[in-house]
mmCIF file with all atom_site columns, C-alpha atoms and ligand atoms in Angstrom:
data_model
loop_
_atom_site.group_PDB
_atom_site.id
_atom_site.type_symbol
_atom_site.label_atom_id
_atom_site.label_alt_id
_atom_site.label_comp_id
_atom_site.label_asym_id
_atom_site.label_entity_id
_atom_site.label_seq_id
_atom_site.pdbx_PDB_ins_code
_atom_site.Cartn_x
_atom_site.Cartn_y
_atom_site.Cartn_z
_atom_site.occupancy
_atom_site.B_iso_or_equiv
_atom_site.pdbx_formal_charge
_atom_site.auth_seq_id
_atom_site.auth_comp_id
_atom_site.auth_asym_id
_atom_site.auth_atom_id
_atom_site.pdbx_PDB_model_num
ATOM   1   C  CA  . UNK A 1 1   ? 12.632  -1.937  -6.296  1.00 0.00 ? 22  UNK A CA  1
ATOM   2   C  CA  . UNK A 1 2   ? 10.357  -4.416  -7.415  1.00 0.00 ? 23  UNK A CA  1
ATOM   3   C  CA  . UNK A 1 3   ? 9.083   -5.683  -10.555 1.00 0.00 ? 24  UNK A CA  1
ATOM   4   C  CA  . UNK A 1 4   ? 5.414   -4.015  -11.723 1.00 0.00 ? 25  UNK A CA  1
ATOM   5   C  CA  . UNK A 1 5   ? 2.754   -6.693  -11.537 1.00 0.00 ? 26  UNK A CA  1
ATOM   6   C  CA  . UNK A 1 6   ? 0.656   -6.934  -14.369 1.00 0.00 ? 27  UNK A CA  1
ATOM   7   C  CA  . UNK A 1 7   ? -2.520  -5.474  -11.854 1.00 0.00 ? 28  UNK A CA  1
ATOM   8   C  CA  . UNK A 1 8   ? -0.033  -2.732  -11.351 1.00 0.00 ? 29  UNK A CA  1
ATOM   9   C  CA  . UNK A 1 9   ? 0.361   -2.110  -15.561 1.00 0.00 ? 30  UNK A CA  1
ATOM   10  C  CA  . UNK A 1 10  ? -3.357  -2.123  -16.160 1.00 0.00 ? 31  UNK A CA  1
ATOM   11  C  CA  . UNK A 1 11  ? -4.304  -0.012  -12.981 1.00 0.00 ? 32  UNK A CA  1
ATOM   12  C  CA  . UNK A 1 12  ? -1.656  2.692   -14.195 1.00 0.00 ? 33  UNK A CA  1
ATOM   13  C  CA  . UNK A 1 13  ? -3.385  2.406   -17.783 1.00 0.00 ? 34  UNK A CA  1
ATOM   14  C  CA  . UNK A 1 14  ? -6.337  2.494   -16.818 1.00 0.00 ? 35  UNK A CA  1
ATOM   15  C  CA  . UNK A 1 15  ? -5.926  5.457   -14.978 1.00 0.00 ? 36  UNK A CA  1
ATOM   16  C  CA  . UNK A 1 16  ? -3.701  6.790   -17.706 1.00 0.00 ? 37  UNK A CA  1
ATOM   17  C  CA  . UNK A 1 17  ? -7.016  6.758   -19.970 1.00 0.00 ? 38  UNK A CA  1
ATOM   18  C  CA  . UNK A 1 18  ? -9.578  8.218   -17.424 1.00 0.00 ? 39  UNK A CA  1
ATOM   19  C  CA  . UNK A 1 19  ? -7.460  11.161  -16.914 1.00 0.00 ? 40  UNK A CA  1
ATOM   20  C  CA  . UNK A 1 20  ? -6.969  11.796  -20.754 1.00 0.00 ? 41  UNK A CA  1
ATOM   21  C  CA  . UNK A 1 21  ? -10.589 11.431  -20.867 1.00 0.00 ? 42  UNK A CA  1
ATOM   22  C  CA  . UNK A 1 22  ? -11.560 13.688  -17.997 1.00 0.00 ? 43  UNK A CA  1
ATOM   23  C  CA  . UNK A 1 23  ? -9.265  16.162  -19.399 1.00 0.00 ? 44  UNK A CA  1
ATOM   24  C  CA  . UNK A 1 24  ? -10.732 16.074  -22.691 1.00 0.00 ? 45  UNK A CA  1
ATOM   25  C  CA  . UNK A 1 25  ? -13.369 16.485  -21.533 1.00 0.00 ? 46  UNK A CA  1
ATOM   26  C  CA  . UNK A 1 26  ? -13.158 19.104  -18.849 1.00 0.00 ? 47  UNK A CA  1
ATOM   27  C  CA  . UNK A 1 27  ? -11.175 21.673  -21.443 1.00 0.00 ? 48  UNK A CA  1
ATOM   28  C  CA  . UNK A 1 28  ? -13.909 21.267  -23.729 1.00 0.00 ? 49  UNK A CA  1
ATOM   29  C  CA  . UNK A 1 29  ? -16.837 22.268  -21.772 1.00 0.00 ? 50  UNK A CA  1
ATOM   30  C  CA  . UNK A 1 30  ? -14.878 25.553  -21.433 1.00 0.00 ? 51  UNK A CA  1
ATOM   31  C  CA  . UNK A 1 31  ? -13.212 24.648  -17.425 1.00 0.00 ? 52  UNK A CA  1
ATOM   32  C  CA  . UNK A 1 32  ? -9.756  26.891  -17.185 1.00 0.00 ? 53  UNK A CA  1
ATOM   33  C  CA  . UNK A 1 33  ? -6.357  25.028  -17.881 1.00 0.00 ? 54  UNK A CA  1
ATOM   34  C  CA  . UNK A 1 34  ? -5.250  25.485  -14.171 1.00 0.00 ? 55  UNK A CA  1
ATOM   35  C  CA  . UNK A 1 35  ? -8.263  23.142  -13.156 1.00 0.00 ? 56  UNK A CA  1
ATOM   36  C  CA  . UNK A 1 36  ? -8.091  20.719  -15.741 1.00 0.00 ? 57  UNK A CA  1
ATOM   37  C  CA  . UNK A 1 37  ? -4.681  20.279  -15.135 1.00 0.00 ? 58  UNK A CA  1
ATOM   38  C  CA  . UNK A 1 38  ? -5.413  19.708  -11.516 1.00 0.00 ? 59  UNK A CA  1
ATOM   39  C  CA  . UNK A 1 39  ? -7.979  17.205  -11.900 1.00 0.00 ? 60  UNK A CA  1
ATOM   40  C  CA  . UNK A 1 40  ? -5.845  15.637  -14.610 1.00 0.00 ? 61  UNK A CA  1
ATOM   41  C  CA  . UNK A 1 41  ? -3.206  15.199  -11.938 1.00 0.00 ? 62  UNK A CA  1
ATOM   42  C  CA  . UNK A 1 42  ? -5.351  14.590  -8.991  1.00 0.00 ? 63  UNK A CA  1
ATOM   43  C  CA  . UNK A 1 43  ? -6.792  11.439  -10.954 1.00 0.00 ? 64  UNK A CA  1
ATOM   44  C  CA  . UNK A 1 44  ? -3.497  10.146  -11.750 1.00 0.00 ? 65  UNK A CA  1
ATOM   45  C  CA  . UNK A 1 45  ? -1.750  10.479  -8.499  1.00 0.00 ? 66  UNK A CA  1
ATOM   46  C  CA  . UNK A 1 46  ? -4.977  8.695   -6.797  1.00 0.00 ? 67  UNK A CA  1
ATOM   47  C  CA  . UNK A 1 47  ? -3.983  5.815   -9.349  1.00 0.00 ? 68  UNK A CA  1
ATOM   48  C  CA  . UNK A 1 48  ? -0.433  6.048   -8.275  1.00 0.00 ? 69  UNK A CA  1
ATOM   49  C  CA  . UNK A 1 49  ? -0.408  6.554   -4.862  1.00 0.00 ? 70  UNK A CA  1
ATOM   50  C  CA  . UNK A 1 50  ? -3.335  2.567   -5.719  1.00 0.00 ? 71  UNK A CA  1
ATOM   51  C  CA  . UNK A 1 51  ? -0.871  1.161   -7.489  1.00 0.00 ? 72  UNK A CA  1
ATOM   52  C  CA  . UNK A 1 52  ? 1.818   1.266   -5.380  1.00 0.00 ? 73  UNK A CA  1
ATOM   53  C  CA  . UNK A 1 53  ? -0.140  0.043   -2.468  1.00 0.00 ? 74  UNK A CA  1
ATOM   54  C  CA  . UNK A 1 54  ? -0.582  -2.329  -4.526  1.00 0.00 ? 75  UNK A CA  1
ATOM   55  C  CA  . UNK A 1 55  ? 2.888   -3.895  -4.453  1.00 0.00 ? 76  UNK A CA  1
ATOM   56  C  CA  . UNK A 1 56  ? 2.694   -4.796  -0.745  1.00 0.00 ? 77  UNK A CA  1
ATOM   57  C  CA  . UNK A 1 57  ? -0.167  -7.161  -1.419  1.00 0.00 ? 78  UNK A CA  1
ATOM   58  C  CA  . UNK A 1 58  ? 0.371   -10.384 -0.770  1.00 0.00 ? 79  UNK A CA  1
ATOM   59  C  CA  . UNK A 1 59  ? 4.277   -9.705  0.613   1.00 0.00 ? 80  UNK A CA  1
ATOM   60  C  CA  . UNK A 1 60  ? 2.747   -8.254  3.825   1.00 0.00 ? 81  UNK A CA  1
ATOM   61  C  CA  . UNK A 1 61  ? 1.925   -10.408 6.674   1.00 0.00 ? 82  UNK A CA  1
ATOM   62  C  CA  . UNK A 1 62  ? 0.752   -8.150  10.127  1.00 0.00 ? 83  UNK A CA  1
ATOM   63  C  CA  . UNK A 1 63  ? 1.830   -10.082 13.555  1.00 0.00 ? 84  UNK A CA  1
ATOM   64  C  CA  . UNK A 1 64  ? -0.897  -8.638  16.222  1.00 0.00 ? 85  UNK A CA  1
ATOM   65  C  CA  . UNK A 1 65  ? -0.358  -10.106 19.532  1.00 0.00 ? 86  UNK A CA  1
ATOM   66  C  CA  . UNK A 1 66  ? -3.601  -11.780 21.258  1.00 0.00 ? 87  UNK A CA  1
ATOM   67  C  CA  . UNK A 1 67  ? -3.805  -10.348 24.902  1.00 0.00 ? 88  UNK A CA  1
ATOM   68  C  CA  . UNK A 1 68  ? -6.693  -8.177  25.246  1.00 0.00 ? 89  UNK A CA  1
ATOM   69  C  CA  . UNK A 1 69  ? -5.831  -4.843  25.769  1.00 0.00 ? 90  UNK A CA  1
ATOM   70  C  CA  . UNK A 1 70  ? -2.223  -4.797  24.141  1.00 0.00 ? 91  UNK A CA  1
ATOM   71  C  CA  . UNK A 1 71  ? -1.548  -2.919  20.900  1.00 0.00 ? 92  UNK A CA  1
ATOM   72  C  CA  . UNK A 1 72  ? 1.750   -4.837  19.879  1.00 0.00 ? 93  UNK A CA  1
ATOM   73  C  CA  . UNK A 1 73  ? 1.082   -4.910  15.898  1.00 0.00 ? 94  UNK A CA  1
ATOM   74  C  CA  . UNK A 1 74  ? 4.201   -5.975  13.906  1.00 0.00 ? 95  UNK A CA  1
ATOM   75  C  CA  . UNK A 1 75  ? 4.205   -5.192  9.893   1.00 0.00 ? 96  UNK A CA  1
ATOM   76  C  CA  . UNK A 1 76  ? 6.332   -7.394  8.264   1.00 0.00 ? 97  UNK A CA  1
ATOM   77  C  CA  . UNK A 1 77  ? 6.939   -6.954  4.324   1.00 0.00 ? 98  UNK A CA  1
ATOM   78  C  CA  . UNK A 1 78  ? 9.413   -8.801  1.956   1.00 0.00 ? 99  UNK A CA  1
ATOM   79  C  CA  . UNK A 1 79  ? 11.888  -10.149 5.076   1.00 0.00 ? 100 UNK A CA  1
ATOM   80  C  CA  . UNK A 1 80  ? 13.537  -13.746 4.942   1.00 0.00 ? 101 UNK A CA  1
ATOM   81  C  CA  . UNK A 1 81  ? 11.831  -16.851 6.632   1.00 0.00 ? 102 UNK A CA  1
ATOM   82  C  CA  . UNK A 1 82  ? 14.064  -16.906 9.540   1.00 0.00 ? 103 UNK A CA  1
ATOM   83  C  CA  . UNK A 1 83  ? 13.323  -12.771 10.522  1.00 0.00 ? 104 UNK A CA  1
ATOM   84  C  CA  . UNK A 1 84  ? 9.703   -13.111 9.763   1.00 0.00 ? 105 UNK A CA  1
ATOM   85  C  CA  . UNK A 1 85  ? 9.649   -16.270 12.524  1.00 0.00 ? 106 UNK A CA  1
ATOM   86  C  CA  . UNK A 1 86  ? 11.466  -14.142 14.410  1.00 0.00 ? 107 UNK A CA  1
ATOM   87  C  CA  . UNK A 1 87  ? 9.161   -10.750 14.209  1.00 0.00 ? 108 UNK A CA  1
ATOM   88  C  CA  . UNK A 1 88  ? 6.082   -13.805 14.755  1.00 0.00 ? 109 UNK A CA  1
ATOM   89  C  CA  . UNK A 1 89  ? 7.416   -15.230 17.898  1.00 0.00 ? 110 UNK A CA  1
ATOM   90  C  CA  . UNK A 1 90  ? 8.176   -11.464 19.117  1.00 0.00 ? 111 UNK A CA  1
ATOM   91  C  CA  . UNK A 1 91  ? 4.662   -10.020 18.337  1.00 0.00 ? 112 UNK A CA  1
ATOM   92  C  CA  . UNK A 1 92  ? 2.661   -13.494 19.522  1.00 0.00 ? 113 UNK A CA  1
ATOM   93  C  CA  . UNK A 1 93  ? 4.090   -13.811 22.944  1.00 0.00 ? 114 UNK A CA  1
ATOM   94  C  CA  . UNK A 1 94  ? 3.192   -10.882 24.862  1.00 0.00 ? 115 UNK A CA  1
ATOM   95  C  CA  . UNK A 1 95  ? 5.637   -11.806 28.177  1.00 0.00 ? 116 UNK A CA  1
ATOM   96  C  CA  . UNK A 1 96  ? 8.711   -11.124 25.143  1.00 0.00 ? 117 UNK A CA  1
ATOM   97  C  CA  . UNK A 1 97  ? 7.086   -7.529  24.332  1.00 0.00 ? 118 UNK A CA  1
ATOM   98  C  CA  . UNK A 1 98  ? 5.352   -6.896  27.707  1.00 0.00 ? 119 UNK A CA  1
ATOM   99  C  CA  . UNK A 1 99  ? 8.083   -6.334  30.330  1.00 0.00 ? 120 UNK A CA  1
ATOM   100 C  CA  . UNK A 1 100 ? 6.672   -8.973  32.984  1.00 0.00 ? 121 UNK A CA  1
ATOM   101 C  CA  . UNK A 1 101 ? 7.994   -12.179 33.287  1.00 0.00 ? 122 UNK A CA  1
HETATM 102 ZN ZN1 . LIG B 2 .   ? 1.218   -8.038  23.906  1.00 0.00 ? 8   LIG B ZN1 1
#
């Protein structure tokens, strides 16, 4: 697993606070436990489910290959040099992927 950016840190905080907040201030304006509790939660797996998108920022490179009409899309994400040229020359050359010679 990787190391949290900061991004990561202040995201989580920040959505840390906002649910406090919004579950201040739901349970005072007289909403139920049950849904404060769930909007509590809903806002802080939104900024979980963010932040850990977040981590593939930047390490993900997407290979699409350039003939019209082919869908050959290759995700690549924290893989050596020498794989990712591989996975490149795979997804860029559509006779390698195609079938035809
Ligand atoms: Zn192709």
């Amino acid at each position: 697993m990787k190391k949290s950016t900061a991004i990561q840190v202040v995201l989580l905080a920040s959505t840390a606070g906002v649910a406090a907040r919004l579950g201040h201030q739901l349970i005072t304006h007289n909403v139920s436990v049950m849904a404060t509790i769930s909007a509590v939660l809903a806002v802080l797996s939104t900024g979980l489910f963010i932040a850990s998108r977040l981590a593939y920022v930047g390490r993900t490179v997407v290979y699409d290959c350039p003939a019209k009409g082919c869908a050959v899309s290759i995700r690549v994400t924290d893989v050596p040099e020498t794989e990712r040229a591989r996975y490149r020359s795979y997804a860029v050359d559509h006779r390698k992927h195609s079938g035809s010679a």
